Amino acid sequence: IIADAYINEHILNVVDSLKLPLVLHGSGTGLPYTYGLMGASSDYASIPTALTDFDDRMSFIQRTINMVQSEVLVFVMESFVLAPLEERMRIDMPNMRSLSEIKKDASLLMMNTDPITNWPRSLPPSVIPLGALHARPAKTLSEVQGIDVCMEFKLKWDFDLY
């Protein structure tokens, strides 16, 4: 069964009850919660969260903010999303495994990310970055659009130099 990796936990008990392999796919770079379950390192010191505009050379304060944001996201996910959802599901399926355990046993996590355009990070073999899943075939630009883009880039470049 292929399921969305983010905020789609309500389907996990069905997957577990059918005893079928689970493949997760994500439309973005991944959430700290999902990365952690799949065995990827957090890399708080070098990979900023999507909520900040930090770069890979963060100060101590920025690293601390980055770590706290990530851990708060994980706490919110576990406490306010997964716990109530599991409690509700256990009414109908009392012997169900926890949603975290089910997600952790996923065969693959395919993410729409590319180390060239995103933060490079070490990933376990079960996490596969597939860049540009959302991209459509390129269309040719008309000559006028091409000139406008070039002029905008040249003007921006000239102003950035001064």
XYZ file of C-alpha atoms in Angstrom:
162
model
C 0.000 0.000 0.000
C 1.358 3.423 -0.909
C 0.297 6.152 1.490
C 1.109 9.796 2.048
C 3.776 10.133 4.720
C 2.499 13.308 6.347
C -0.667 13.746 8.372
C -2.201 10.561 6.988
C -1.932 8.353 10.051
C -5.608 7.346 9.998
C -4.847 4.835 7.219
C -2.028 3.090 9.111
C -4.268 0.804 11.188
C -5.871 -0.495 7.982
C -2.437 -1.220 6.509
C -1.395 -3.020 9.681
C -4.571 -5.095 9.868
C -4.150 -6.209 6.231
C -0.505 -7.184 6.899
C 0.612 -5.550 3.650
C 3.918 -3.760 3.051
C 3.752 0.000 3.459
C 5.490 2.520 1.206
C 5.281 6.156 2.258
C 5.657 9.067 -0.122
C 6.095 12.691 0.739
C 5.541 15.801 -1.297
C 8.292 17.690 0.485
C 11.532 17.335 2.334
C 10.090 15.480 5.288
C 9.049 16.245 8.828
C 11.361 15.678 11.795
C 8.873 13.163 13.202
C 8.895 11.034 10.041
C 12.659 11.289 9.615
C 13.156 10.085 13.175
C 10.880 7.091 12.724
C 12.680 6.069 9.543
C 16.059 6.187 11.311
C 17.459 9.392 9.817
C 19.595 11.611 12.016
C 18.233 14.978 13.112
C 21.245 17.054 12.026
C 20.090 20.034 14.084
C 23.489 21.711 13.798
C 23.607 21.843 9.999
C 20.085 21.441 8.570
C 17.599 24.201 9.417
C 13.916 23.461 9.759
C 11.501 24.752 7.133
C 10.213 27.301 9.668
C 13.457 29.299 9.699
C 15.600 31.070 7.149
C 18.884 29.926 8.717
C 21.691 28.653 6.542
C 24.037 25.740 7.231
C 26.446 27.917 9.265
C 24.197 28.557 12.247
C 25.293 30.227 15.451
C 24.790 28.471 18.782
C 21.545 30.386 19.381
C 20.264 29.511 15.893
C 21.124 25.828 16.421
C 19.266 25.893 19.711
C 16.217 27.508 18.075
C 16.412 24.943 15.268
C 16.532 22.042 17.733
C 13.721 23.394 19.917
C 11.458 23.969 16.896
C 12.033 20.443 15.634
C 11.423 18.867 19.020
C 8.285 20.974 19.579
C 6.949 19.782 16.208
C 7.597 16.171 17.221
C 5.961 16.724 20.629
C 2.887 18.368 19.074
C 2.580 15.551 16.533
C 2.866 12.818 19.162
C 0.736 14.480 21.846
C -1.989 16.318 19.962
C -2.344 14.338 16.749
C -1.239 10.748 17.274
C -2.311 10.168 20.892
C -5.960 11.246 20.407
C -6.131 9.457 17.057
C -4.773 6.227 18.546
C -7.167 6.484 21.475
C -10.083 6.818 19.085
C -8.874 3.924 16.898
C -8.404 1.588 19.853
C -12.159 1.682 20.461
C -12.654 -0.359 17.277
C -9.264 -2.129 17.219
C -8.092 -2.735 20.800
C -5.092 -4.894 19.764
C -3.740 -2.387 17.268
C -0.018 -1.551 17.334
C 0.884 2.075 17.938
C 0.836 4.325 14.890
C 4.511 5.127 15.420
C 5.407 1.415 15.321
C 3.415 0.896 12.126
C 5.018 3.891 10.447
C 8.474 2.833 11.625
C 7.987 -0.539 9.885
C 7.366 1.098 6.508
C 9.414 -0.465 3.732
C 10.291 2.830 2.041
C 9.868 6.570 2.386
C 10.068 8.301 -0.984
C 10.471 12.072 -0.699
C 10.174 14.814 -3.277
C 13.569 16.309 -2.518
C 16.984 16.490 -4.085
C 20.320 17.041 -2.303
C 21.292 19.517 -5.028
C 18.374 21.862 -4.323
C 17.867 21.064 -0.661
C 20.043 20.402 2.369
C 22.198 17.329 1.780
C 21.900 14.868 4.628
C 22.729 11.295 5.418
C 19.728 9.050 4.972
C 19.112 5.410 5.815
C 18.559 3.033 2.875
C 14.797 3.058 3.456
C 14.557 6.804 2.719
C 14.857 7.606 -0.971
C 15.033 11.187 -2.269
C 13.333 11.475 -5.648
C 13.801 15.007 -6.868
C 11.271 16.802 -9.054
C 8.371 14.351 -8.733
C 6.062 17.307 -9.224
C 7.796 18.684 -12.340
C 6.100 18.701 -15.686
C 7.915 18.660 -19.026
C 9.392 22.068 -19.821
C 7.623 24.293 -22.322
C 9.463 26.708 -24.557
C 9.258 30.381 -23.695
C 8.289 32.921 -26.276
C 11.094 35.271 -27.289
C 9.563 38.208 -25.396
C 9.309 36.249 -22.110
C 12.905 35.076 -22.476
C 14.158 38.633 -22.947
C 12.162 39.876 -19.922
C 13.642 37.186 -17.695
C 17.172 37.968 -18.877
C 16.691 41.720 -18.312
C 15.305 41.174 -14.800
C 18.246 38.928 -13.925
C 20.776 41.408 -15.356
C 19.203 44.348 -13.505
C 19.140 42.410 -10.219
C 22.730 41.280 -10.759
C 23.908 44.836 -11.496
C 22.233 46.207 -8.358
C 23.604 43.405 -6.194
C 27.154 44.314 -7.238
C 26.892 47.883 -5.880
